[in-house]
Amino acid sequence: MNQTLLNRTEFKESVFKRDNHKCVICGKPAVDAHHIIDRSLFDDGGYYLDNGVSLCFEHHMLAEETEISCEFLRSHAKIKNILYPSDLSLNEFVMDYDKWGNPILKDGRRLKGYIFRNANVQKIIQSRLKDFDKPYDPIVDKYPRTYHFPFSPGTTSDDRIAKNTNILYKRPVIITEKLDGENCLDADTLIITEFDGKKTIKWLCENEYKGRVLTYNVNTELEEFQYVMNWSILDNIGDWYELELEDGKTLILTGNHRVWLVDLQCYRKVNDLKEGDDFLLKR
Ligand SMILES: [Zn+2]
């Protein structure tokens, strides 16, 4: 661990100073210098700058309950150096740990760590006890943002703008309104395969298609053929919610879909919304 061990006061001061005394998630005044990995897991108290993050009351609670992952906190505080207690280590199976040292595996599952049974841990993660040995599903930054065209009306400095629009040159393009849930495509959407012509998404999944399909690399902004990494077909379990919007319109979304909670400044699954929660479809 190549960082200076601080005392409690120095820890709070230096964490607040780095984060400008603001909650790294919502920007409200910080009230807690939160230990990303709990201090009880460190044999020296874990008061290291890179193990701390400034949070408001609400986000501190969510972080303690592991509703917000350590990874999410580190990325918001721009912490590059990941500190783990000496007896928690990563390996070919373990990808990360939650606040209470519960391992998160590469396959997404969260297992029970060695202080899982401690009374204080049980109490604080009470609402999530049923979620162990299953995929860990904390609040996250939704999906990678989709690029806008440079000529799209209404873009702001916050939007990602595509620089390379040459791929559109002399090609028929269908332009549709950008809707919430736009990352989802209909089962009948046609995908261009490398050697088998156009196929629907449904067909690709049903046949567990092993060939390459045309994709768009958002980093290089170039098209390339890539193998399909996985296929899955979920049953329609009727997990649909009808949400009423302020303008009286209704919107039908699946329970898995995430909406932006105005008060908490984070995304939450439609499943977990309570009546009267204020939400936006987008941040
Ligand atoms: Zn906050």
PDB file of C-alpha atoms and ligand atoms in Angstrom:
ATOM      1  CA  MET A   1       0.000   0.000   0.000  1.00  0.00           C
ATOM      2  CA  ASN A   2       1.870   3.045  -1.178  1.00  0.00           C
ATOM      3  CA  GLN A   3      -0.075   5.727   0.593  1.00  0.00           C
ATOM      4  CA  THR A   4       0.287   7.590   3.867  1.00  0.00           C
ATOM      5  CA  LEU A   5      -1.753   6.304   6.777  1.00  0.00           C
ATOM      6  CA  LEU A   6      -3.697   9.243   8.200  1.00  0.00           C
ATOM      7  CA  ASN A   7      -5.416   9.757  11.493  1.00  0.00           C
ATOM      8  CA  ARG A   8      -9.156  10.206  11.630  1.00  0.00           C
ATOM      9  CA  THR A   9      -9.108  13.998  11.448  1.00  0.00           C
ATOM     10  CA  GLU A  10      -6.506  14.149   8.677  1.00  0.00           C
ATOM     11  CA  PHE A  11      -8.505  11.559   6.739  1.00  0.00           C
ATOM     12  CA  LYS A  12     -11.702  13.589   6.879  1.00  0.00           C
ATOM     13  CA  GLU A  13      -9.914  16.829   6.023  1.00  0.00           C
ATOM     14  CA  SER A  14      -7.957  15.460   3.093  1.00  0.00           C
ATOM     15  CA  VAL A  15     -10.920  13.542   1.623  1.00  0.00           C
ATOM     16  CA  PHE A  16     -13.166  16.617   1.865  1.00  0.00           C
ATOM     17  CA  LYS A  17     -10.434  18.805   0.403  1.00  0.00           C
ATOM     18  CA  ARG A  18      -9.883  16.530  -2.605  1.00  0.00           C
ATOM     19  CA  ASP A  19     -13.637  16.441  -3.270  1.00  0.00           C
ATOM     20  CA  ASN A  20     -14.139  20.189  -2.699  1.00  0.00           C
ATOM     21  CA  HIS A  21     -16.352  19.458   0.308  1.00  0.00           C
ATOM     22  CA  LYS A  22     -19.063  18.145  -1.984  1.00  0.00           C
ATOM     23  CA  CYS A  23     -20.777  14.785  -2.304  1.00  0.00           C
ATOM     24  CA  VAL A  24     -18.988  13.190  -5.267  1.00  0.00           C
ATOM     25  CA  ILE A  25     -22.283  11.871  -6.592  1.00  0.00           C
ATOM     26  CA  CYS A  26     -24.748  14.740  -6.321  1.00  0.00           C
ATOM     27  CA  GLY A  27     -22.639  17.773  -5.412  1.00  0.00           C
ATOM     28  CA  LYS A  28     -24.551  18.586  -2.211  1.00  0.00           C
ATOM     29  CA  PRO A  29     -22.397  19.624   0.772  1.00  0.00           C
ATOM     30  CA  ALA A  30     -20.467  16.597   2.042  1.00  0.00           C
ATOM     31  CA  VAL A  31     -21.323  15.384   5.530  1.00  0.00           C
ATOM     32  CA  ASP A  32     -19.349  12.145   5.674  1.00  0.00           C
ATOM     33  CA  ALA A  33     -15.864  11.040   4.713  1.00  0.00           C
ATOM     34  CA  HIS A  34     -16.926   7.528   3.820  1.00  0.00           C
ATOM     35  CA  HIS A  35     -14.555   4.545   4.000  1.00  0.00           C
ATOM     36  CA  ILE A  36     -14.863   2.833   0.616  1.00  0.00           C
ATOM     37  CA  ILE A  37     -13.728  -0.477   2.169  1.00  0.00           C
ATOM     38  CA  ASP A  38     -14.708  -0.652   5.817  1.00  0.00           C
ATOM     39  CA  ARG A  39     -12.037   0.217   8.339  1.00  0.00           C
ATOM     40  CA  SER A  40     -12.752  -2.966  10.342  1.00  0.00           C
ATOM     41  CA  LEU A  41     -11.281  -4.961   7.452  1.00  0.00           C
ATOM     42  CA  PHE A  42      -7.961  -3.137   7.648  1.00  0.00           C
ATOM     43  CA  ASP A  43      -5.507  -3.993  10.396  1.00  0.00           C
ATOM     44  CA  ASP A  44      -4.402  -0.342  10.499  1.00  0.00           C
ATOM     45  CA  GLY A  45      -7.814   1.388  10.328  1.00  0.00           C
ATOM     46  CA  GLY A  46      -7.752   2.050   6.602  1.00  0.00           C
ATOM     47  CA  TYR A  47      -7.559   5.828   6.930  1.00  0.00           C
ATOM     48  CA  TYR A  48      -5.988   6.339   3.509  1.00  0.00           C
ATOM     49  CA  LEU A  49      -6.960   9.132   1.147  1.00  0.00           C
ATOM     50  CA  ASP A  50      -7.678   6.666  -1.661  1.00  0.00           C
ATOM     51  CA  ASN A  51      -9.998   4.693   0.622  1.00  0.00           C
ATOM     52  CA  GLY A  52     -12.167   7.732   1.313  1.00  0.00           C
ATOM     53  CA  VAL A  53     -14.868   9.570  -0.542  1.00  0.00           C
ATOM     54  CA  SER A  54     -17.028  12.601   0.397  1.00  0.00           C
ATOM     55  CA  LEU A  55     -20.755  11.928   0.481  1.00  0.00           C
ATOM     56  CA  CYS A  56     -23.987  13.623   1.502  1.00  0.00           C
ATOM     57  CA  PHE A  57     -26.250  11.906   4.030  1.00  0.00           C
ATOM     58  CA  GLU A  58     -28.406  10.055   1.476  1.00  0.00           C
ATOM     59  CA  HIS A  59     -25.534   8.779  -0.622  1.00  0.00           C
ATOM     60  CA  HIS A  60     -23.618   7.799   2.483  1.00  0.00           C
ATOM     61  CA  MET A  61     -26.531   5.573   3.526  1.00  0.00           C
ATOM     62  CA  LEU A  62     -26.741   4.024   0.066  1.00  0.00           C
ATOM     63  CA  ALA A  63     -22.987   3.405   0.056  1.00  0.00           C
ATOM     64  CA  GLU A  64     -23.129   1.747   3.500  1.00  0.00           C
ATOM     65  CA  GLU A  65     -25.980  -0.469   2.331  1.00  0.00           C
ATOM     66  CA  THR A  66     -23.881  -1.405  -0.738  1.00  0.00           C
ATOM     67  CA  GLU A  67     -26.609  -0.035  -3.000  1.00  0.00           C
ATOM     68  CA  ILE A  68     -23.750   1.984  -4.474  1.00  0.00           C
ATOM     69  CA  SER A  69     -20.679  -0.059  -5.392  1.00  0.00           C
ATOM     70  CA  CYS A  70     -17.106   0.746  -4.422  1.00  0.00           C
ATOM     71  CA  GLU A  71     -16.251   0.955  -8.096  1.00  0.00           C
ATOM     72  CA  PHE A  72     -18.915   3.602  -8.643  1.00  0.00           C
ATOM     73  CA  LEU A  73     -17.613   5.666  -5.705  1.00  0.00           C
ATOM     74  CA  ARG A  74     -14.005   5.429  -6.869  1.00  0.00           C
ATOM     75  CA  SER A  75     -14.889   6.481 -10.373  1.00  0.00           C
ATOM     76  CA  HIS A  76     -16.866   9.487  -9.123  1.00  0.00           C
ATOM     77  CA  ALA A  77     -13.990  10.549  -6.870  1.00  0.00           C
ATOM     78  CA  LYS A  78     -11.526   9.857  -9.723  1.00  0.00           C
ATOM     79  CA  ILE A  79      -9.558   7.442  -7.558  1.00  0.00           C
ATOM     80  CA  LYS A  80      -7.201   5.373  -9.685  1.00  0.00           C
ATOM     81  CA  ASN A  81      -5.288   3.641  -6.909  1.00  0.00           C
ATOM     82  CA  ILE A  82      -7.485   0.880  -5.507  1.00  0.00           C
ATOM     83  CA  LEU A  83      -6.699   0.012  -1.912  1.00  0.00           C
ATOM     84  CA  TYR A  84      -7.646  -3.318  -0.418  1.00  0.00           C
ATOM     85  CA  PRO A  85      -6.913  -4.626   3.059  1.00  0.00           C
ATOM     86  CA  SER A  86      -3.962  -7.031   3.012  1.00  0.00           C
ATOM     87  CA  ASP A  87      -6.102 -10.163   3.259  1.00  0.00           C
ATOM     88  CA  LEU A  88      -8.502  -9.224   0.465  1.00  0.00           C
ATOM     89  CA  SER A  89      -6.977  -9.871  -2.905  1.00  0.00           C
ATOM     90  CA  LEU A  90      -8.111 -10.179  -6.472  1.00  0.00           C
ATOM     91  CA  ASN A  91      -7.596 -13.353  -8.441  1.00  0.00           C
ATOM     92  CA  GLU A  92      -8.883 -15.105 -11.531  1.00  0.00           C
ATOM     93  CA  PHE A  93     -12.364 -15.345  -9.964  1.00  0.00           C
ATOM     94  CA  VAL A  94     -12.638 -12.263  -7.740  1.00  0.00           C
ATOM     95  CA  MET A  95     -13.051  -8.969  -9.568  1.00  0.00           C
ATOM     96  CA  ASP A  96     -13.741  -6.601  -6.664  1.00  0.00           C
ATOM     97  CA  TYR A  97     -15.146  -6.398  -3.133  1.00  0.00           C
ATOM     98  CA  ASP A  98     -18.057  -4.474  -1.699  1.00  0.00           C
ATOM     99  CA  LYS A  99     -17.701  -2.120   1.267  1.00  0.00           C
ATOM    100  CA  TRP A 100     -17.967  -5.041   3.712  1.00  0.00           C
ATOM    101  CA  GLY A 101     -15.391  -7.239   1.995  1.00  0.00           C
ATOM    102  CA  ASN A 102     -17.933  -9.448   0.244  1.00  0.00           C
ATOM    103  CA  PRO A 103     -16.254 -10.698  -2.938  1.00  0.00           C
ATOM    104  CA  ILE A 104     -17.740  -9.843  -6.312  1.00  0.00           C
ATOM    105  CA  LEU A 105     -16.910 -12.486  -8.869  1.00  0.00           C
ATOM    106  CA  LYS A 106     -16.142 -12.044 -12.529  1.00  0.00           C
ATOM    107  CA  ASP A 107     -19.407 -13.790 -13.372  1.00  0.00           C
ATOM    108  CA  GLY A 108     -21.207 -10.978 -11.511  1.00  0.00           C
ATOM    109  CA  ARG A 109     -22.200 -12.908  -8.382  1.00  0.00           C
ATOM    110  CA  ARG A 110     -21.566 -11.501  -4.924  1.00  0.00           C
ATOM    111  CA  LEU A 111     -20.533 -13.997  -2.264  1.00  0.00           C
ATOM    112  CA  LYS A 112     -20.448 -13.654   1.499  1.00  0.00           C
ATOM    113  CA  GLY A 113     -17.189 -12.392   2.930  1.00  0.00           C
ATOM    114  CA  TYR A 114     -15.687 -13.274   6.276  1.00  0.00           C
ATOM    115  CA  ILE A 115     -17.373 -10.478   8.282  1.00  0.00           C
ATOM    116  CA  PHE A 116     -20.744 -11.091   6.591  1.00  0.00           C
ATOM    117  CA  ARG A 117     -22.170 -12.682   9.758  1.00  0.00           C
ATOM    118  CA  ASN A 118     -21.159  -9.779  12.024  1.00  0.00           C
ATOM    119  CA  ALA A 119     -24.205  -8.175  13.577  1.00  0.00           C
ATOM    120  CA  ASN A 120     -23.408  -4.651  12.369  1.00  0.00           C
ATOM    121  CA  VAL A 121     -22.892  -5.883   8.799  1.00  0.00           C
ATOM    122  CA  GLN A 122     -26.119  -7.888   8.864  1.00  0.00           C
ATOM    123  CA  LYS A 123     -27.976  -4.851  10.127  1.00  0.00           C
ATOM    124  CA  ILE A 124     -26.702  -2.445   7.537  1.00  0.00           C
ATOM    125  CA  ILE A 125     -27.135  -4.691   4.511  1.00  0.00           C
ATOM    126  CA  GLN A 126     -30.449  -6.063   5.761  1.00  0.00           C
ATOM    127  CA  SER A 127     -32.405  -4.928   2.744  1.00  0.00           C
ATOM    128  CA  ARG A 128     -29.986  -6.743   0.431  1.00  0.00           C
ATOM    129  CA  LEU A 129     -29.468 -10.029   2.285  1.00  0.00           C
ATOM    130  CA  LYS A 130     -31.538 -11.908  -0.274  1.00  0.00           C
ATOM    131  CA  ASP A 131     -29.242 -10.633  -3.008  1.00  0.00           C
ATOM    132  CA  PHE A 132     -26.202 -12.703  -2.022  1.00  0.00           C
ATOM    133  CA  ASP A 133     -24.909 -15.581  -4.142  1.00  0.00           C
ATOM    134  CA  LYS A 134     -26.670 -13.809  -6.998  1.00  0.00           C
ATOM    135  CA  PRO A 135     -25.527 -11.127  -9.407  1.00  0.00           C
ATOM    136  CA  TYR A 136     -24.598  -7.964  -7.536  1.00  0.00           C
ATOM    137  CA  ASP A 137     -26.744  -5.209  -8.944  1.00  0.00           C
ATOM    138  CA  PRO A 138     -25.840  -1.850  -7.429  1.00  0.00           C
ATOM    139  CA  ILE A 139     -26.951   1.551  -8.643  1.00  0.00           C
ATOM    140  CA  VAL A 140     -24.862   2.352 -11.681  1.00  0.00           C
ATOM    141  CA  ASP A 141     -24.412   4.891 -14.376  1.00  0.00           C
ATOM    142  CA  LYS A 142     -26.970   3.436 -16.728  1.00  0.00           C
ATOM    143  CA  TYR A 143     -25.560   2.522 -20.124  1.00  0.00           C
ATOM    144  CA  PRO A 144     -22.713   3.979 -22.143  1.00  0.00           C
ATOM    145  CA  ARG A 145     -24.098   7.126 -23.690  1.00  0.00           C
ATOM    146  CA  THR A 146     -24.964   7.074 -27.344  1.00  0.00           C
ATOM    147  CA  TYR A 147     -23.281   9.568 -29.643  1.00  0.00           C
ATOM    148  CA  HIS A 148     -25.108  12.535 -31.135  1.00  0.00           C
ATOM    149  CA  PHE A 149     -24.493  13.868 -34.621  1.00  0.00           C
ATOM    150  CA  PRO A 150     -22.548  17.145 -34.746  1.00  0.00           C
ATOM    151  CA  PHE A 151     -25.576  18.673 -36.450  1.00  0.00           C
ATOM    152  CA  SER A 152     -28.189  17.369 -33.984  1.00  0.00           C
ATOM    153  CA  PRO A 153     -30.262  20.207 -32.555  1.00  0.00           C
ATOM    154  CA  GLY A 154     -30.218  20.701 -28.800  1.00  0.00           C
ATOM    155  CA  THR A 155     -26.913  19.035 -27.940  1.00  0.00           C
ATOM    156  CA  THR A 156     -25.070  20.412 -24.927  1.00  0.00           C
ATOM    157  CA  SER A 157     -21.460  20.252 -23.803  1.00  0.00           C
ATOM    158  CA  ASP A 158     -22.473  17.257 -21.700  1.00  0.00           C
ATOM    159  CA  ASP A 159     -23.386  15.162 -24.736  1.00  0.00           C
ATOM    160  CA  ARG A 160     -21.032  12.908 -26.618  1.00  0.00           C
ATOM    161  CA  ILE A 161     -20.732  14.085 -30.192  1.00  0.00           C
ATOM    162  CA  ALA A 162     -19.577  11.770 -32.976  1.00  0.00           C
ATOM    163  CA  LYS A 163     -16.750  13.259 -34.993  1.00  0.00           C
ATOM    164  CA  ASN A 164     -16.657  10.702 -37.731  1.00  0.00           C
ATOM    165  CA  THR A 165     -19.836  10.874 -39.799  1.00  0.00           C
ATOM    166  CA  ASN A 166     -18.174   9.570 -42.978  1.00  0.00           C
ATOM    167  CA  ILE A 167     -19.748   6.174 -42.434  1.00  0.00           C
ATOM    168  CA  LEU A 168     -23.068   7.762 -43.374  1.00  0.00           C
ATOM    169  CA  TYR A 169     -21.780   8.977 -46.722  1.00  0.00           C
ATOM    170  CA  LYS A 170     -23.995   7.900 -49.636  1.00  0.00           C
ATOM    171  CA  ARG A 171     -25.797   5.333 -47.551  1.00  0.00           C
ATOM    172  CA  PRO A 172     -29.510   5.161 -46.837  1.00  0.00           C
ATOM    173  CA  VAL A 173     -30.103   6.189 -43.237  1.00  0.00           C
ATOM    174  CA  ILE A 174     -33.263   5.941 -41.175  1.00  0.00           C
ATOM    175  CA  ILE A 175     -33.510   8.663 -38.568  1.00  0.00           C
ATOM    176  CA  THR A 176     -35.873   8.125 -35.639  1.00  0.00           C
ATOM    177  CA  GLU A 177     -36.619  10.156 -32.540  1.00  0.00           C
ATOM    178  CA  LYS A 178     -34.194   9.474 -29.689  1.00  0.00           C
ATOM    179  CA  LEU A 179     -36.325   7.764 -27.059  1.00  0.00           C
ATOM    180  CA  ASP A 180     -35.670   6.522 -23.584  1.00  0.00           C
ATOM    181  CA  GLY A 181     -34.592   2.905 -23.677  1.00  0.00           C
ATOM    182  CA  GLU A 182     -33.097   3.521 -27.087  1.00  0.00           C
ATOM    183  CA  ASN A 183     -30.360   1.003 -26.398  1.00  0.00           C
ATOM    184  CA  CYS A 184     -32.992  -1.709 -26.678  1.00  0.00           C
ATOM    185  CA  LEU A 185     -33.791  -3.036 -30.100  1.00  0.00           C
ATOM    186  CA  ASP A 186     -36.791  -4.973 -31.261  1.00  0.00           C
ATOM    187  CA  ALA A 187     -36.415  -8.728 -31.800  1.00  0.00           C
ATOM    188  CA  ASP A 188     -37.119  -8.193 -35.508  1.00  0.00           C
ATOM    189  CA  THR A 189     -34.334  -5.641 -35.976  1.00  0.00           C
ATOM    190  CA  LEU A 190     -32.075  -6.681 -38.835  1.00  0.00           C
ATOM    191  CA  ILE A 191     -28.371  -7.127 -38.189  1.00  0.00           C
ATOM    192  CA  ILE A 192     -25.787  -7.378 -40.978  1.00  0.00           C
ATOM    193  CA  THR A 193     -23.714 -10.535 -40.743  1.00  0.00           C
ATOM    194  CA  GLU A 194     -20.329 -10.974 -42.373  1.00  0.00           C
ATOM    195  CA  PHE A 195     -21.231 -13.934 -44.591  1.00  0.00           C
ATOM    196  CA  ASP A 196     -24.925 -14.711 -44.053  1.00  0.00           C
ATOM    197  CA  GLY A 197     -26.653 -11.515 -45.118  1.00  0.00           C
ATOM    198  CA  LYS A 198     -29.133  -9.722 -42.875  1.00  0.00           C
ATOM    199  CA  LYS A 199     -30.613 -11.623 -39.944  1.00  0.00           C
ATOM    200  CA  THR A 200     -32.997 -10.579 -37.182  1.00  0.00           C
ATOM    201  CA  ILE A 201     -31.818 -10.377 -33.572  1.00  0.00           C
ATOM    202  CA  LYS A 202     -34.357 -13.097 -32.796  1.00  0.00           C
ATOM    203  CA  TRP A 203     -32.796 -15.387 -35.383  1.00  0.00           C
ATOM    204  CA  LEU A 204     -29.255 -14.701 -34.137  1.00  0.00           C
ATOM    205  CA  CYS A 205     -30.250 -15.654 -30.594  1.00  0.00           C
ATOM    206  CA  GLU A 206     -32.362 -18.682 -31.471  1.00  0.00           C
ATOM    207  CA  ASN A 207     -29.545 -20.079 -33.588  1.00  0.00           C
ATOM    208  CA  GLU A 208     -26.759 -18.983 -31.233  1.00  0.00           C
ATOM    209  CA  TYR A 209     -25.071 -17.470 -34.244  1.00  0.00           C
ATOM    210  CA  LYS A 210     -21.316 -18.032 -34.161  1.00  0.00           C
ATOM    211  CA  GLY A 211     -20.296 -15.735 -37.028  1.00  0.00           C
ATOM    212  CA  ARG A 212     -19.381 -12.077 -36.972  1.00  0.00           C
ATOM    213  CA  VAL A 213     -21.843  -9.205 -37.240  1.00  0.00           C
ATOM    214  CA  LEU A 214     -21.387  -5.576 -38.199  1.00  0.00           C
ATOM    215  CA  THR A 215     -20.855  -3.361 -35.158  1.00  0.00           C
ATOM    216  CA  TYR A 216     -19.870   0.199 -34.434  1.00  0.00           C
ATOM    217  CA  ASN A 217     -16.845   0.731 -32.204  1.00  0.00           C
ATOM    218  CA  VAL A 218     -17.679   3.781 -30.078  1.00  0.00           C
ATOM    219  CA  ASN A 219     -14.033   4.372 -29.202  1.00  0.00           C
ATOM    220  CA  THR A 220     -12.557   4.379 -32.675  1.00  0.00           C
ATOM    221  CA  GLU A 221     -15.852   5.521 -34.255  1.00  0.00           C
ATOM    222  CA  LEU A 222     -15.380   2.905 -36.934  1.00  0.00           C
ATOM    223  CA  GLU A 223     -17.469  -0.001 -38.111  1.00  0.00           C
ATOM    224  CA  GLU A 224     -16.068  -3.465 -37.656  1.00  0.00           C
ATOM    225  CA  PHE A 225     -17.215  -7.091 -37.737  1.00  0.00           C
ATOM    226  CA  GLN A 226     -17.229  -8.693 -34.303  1.00  0.00           C
ATOM    227  CA  TYR A 227     -18.275 -12.045 -32.878  1.00  0.00           C
ATOM    228  CA  VAL A 228     -21.464 -12.152 -30.819  1.00  0.00           C
ATOM    229  CA  MET A 229     -20.348 -12.608 -27.219  1.00  0.00           C
ATOM    230  CA  ASN A 230     -23.479 -14.215 -25.863  1.00  0.00           C
ATOM    231  CA  TRP A 231     -27.123 -14.938 -26.591  1.00  0.00           C
ATOM    232  CA  SER A 232     -29.999 -15.092 -24.176  1.00  0.00           C
ATOM    233  CA  ILE A 233     -33.724 -15.153 -24.586  1.00  0.00           C
ATOM    234  CA  LEU A 234     -35.745 -14.156 -21.549  1.00  0.00           C
ATOM    235  CA  ASP A 235     -39.319 -15.220 -21.141  1.00  0.00           C
ATOM    236  CA  ASN A 236     -41.801 -12.414 -21.112  1.00  0.00           C
ATOM    237  CA  ILE A 237     -42.748 -12.633 -17.451  1.00  0.00           C
ATOM    238  CA  GLY A 238     -45.128  -9.706 -17.593  1.00  0.00           C
ATOM    239  CA  ASP A 239     -42.692  -7.550 -15.654  1.00  0.00           C
ATOM    240  CA  TRP A 240     -44.008  -4.349 -17.164  1.00  0.00           C
ATOM    241  CA  TYR A 241     -44.909  -1.147 -15.363  1.00  0.00           C
ATOM    242  CA  GLU A 242     -47.085   1.653 -16.544  1.00  0.00           C
ATOM    243  CA  LEU A 243     -45.757   4.965 -15.341  1.00  0.00           C
ATOM    244  CA  GLU A 244     -47.832   8.097 -15.409  1.00  0.00           C
ATOM    245  CA  LEU A 245     -45.989  11.220 -16.463  1.00  0.00           C
ATOM    246  CA  GLU A 246     -46.664  14.803 -15.441  1.00  0.00           C
ATOM    247  CA  ASP A 247     -48.186  15.656 -18.802  1.00  0.00           C
ATOM    248  CA  GLY A 248     -50.706  12.829 -18.352  1.00  0.00           C
ATOM    249  CA  LYS A 249     -49.004  10.530 -20.827  1.00  0.00           C
ATOM    250  CA  THR A 250     -48.259   7.005 -19.747  1.00  0.00           C
ATOM    251  CA  LEU A 251     -45.155   5.071 -20.500  1.00  0.00           C
ATOM    252  CA  ILE A 252     -44.674   1.322 -20.321  1.00  0.00           C
ATOM    253  CA  LEU A 253     -41.285   0.101 -19.148  1.00  0.00           C
ATOM    254  CA  THR A 254     -39.895  -3.157 -17.771  1.00  0.00           C
ATOM    255  CA  GLY A 255     -39.015  -3.398 -14.101  1.00  0.00           C
ATOM    256  CA  ASN A 256     -35.363  -3.566 -15.050  1.00  0.00           C
ATOM    257  CA  HIS A 257     -35.348  -0.240 -16.821  1.00  0.00           C
ATOM    258  CA  ARG A 258     -33.592   2.507 -14.879  1.00  0.00           C
ATOM    259  CA  VAL A 259     -34.923   6.004 -14.427  1.00  0.00           C
ATOM    260  CA  TRP A 260     -33.141   9.000 -12.930  1.00  0.00           C
ATOM    261  CA  LEU A 261     -34.165   9.892  -9.377  1.00  0.00           C
ATOM    262  CA  VAL A 262     -34.050  13.642  -9.013  1.00  0.00           C
ATOM    263  CA  ASP A 263     -33.644  13.715  -5.231  1.00  0.00           C
ATOM    264  CA  LEU A 264     -30.934  11.091  -5.006  1.00  0.00           C
ATOM    265  CA  GLN A 265     -29.171  12.009  -8.250  1.00  0.00           C
ATOM    266  CA  CYS A 266     -28.821   8.426  -9.318  1.00  0.00           C
ATOM    267  CA  TYR A 267     -30.552   5.822 -11.443  1.00  0.00           C
ATOM    268  CA  ARG A 268     -32.944   3.312  -9.948  1.00  0.00           C
ATOM    269  CA  LYS A 269     -34.768   0.374 -11.421  1.00  0.00           C
ATOM    270  CA  VAL A 270     -38.462   0.888 -12.116  1.00  0.00           C
ATOM    271  CA  ASN A 271     -39.018  -2.181  -9.887  1.00  0.00           C
ATOM    272  CA  ASP A 272     -37.693  -0.308  -6.875  1.00  0.00           C
ATOM    273  CA  LEU A 273     -39.634   2.927  -7.344  1.00  0.00           C
ATOM    274  CA  LYS A 274     -42.109   3.985  -4.715  1.00  0.00           C
ATOM    275  CA  GLU A 275     -45.337   5.800  -5.451  1.00  0.00           C
ATOM    276  CA  GLY A 276     -44.789   9.511  -5.850  1.00  0.00           C
ATOM    277  CA  ASP A 277     -41.030   9.239  -6.485  1.00  0.00           C
ATOM    278  CA  ASP A 278     -39.867  12.075  -8.703  1.00  0.00           C
ATOM    279  CA  PHE A 279     -37.959  10.724 -11.640  1.00  0.00           C
ATOM    280  CA  LEU A 280     -36.713  11.776 -15.020  1.00  0.00           C
ATOM    281  CA  LEU A 281     -36.336   9.473 -17.975  1.00  0.00           C
ATOM    282  CA  LYS A 282     -32.869  10.843 -18.493  1.00  0.00           C
ATOM    283  CA  ARG A 283     -30.349  12.608 -16.378  1.00  0.00           C
TER     284      ARG A 283
HETATM  285 ZN    ZN B   1     -25.120  12.974  -2.498  1.00  0.00          ZN
END
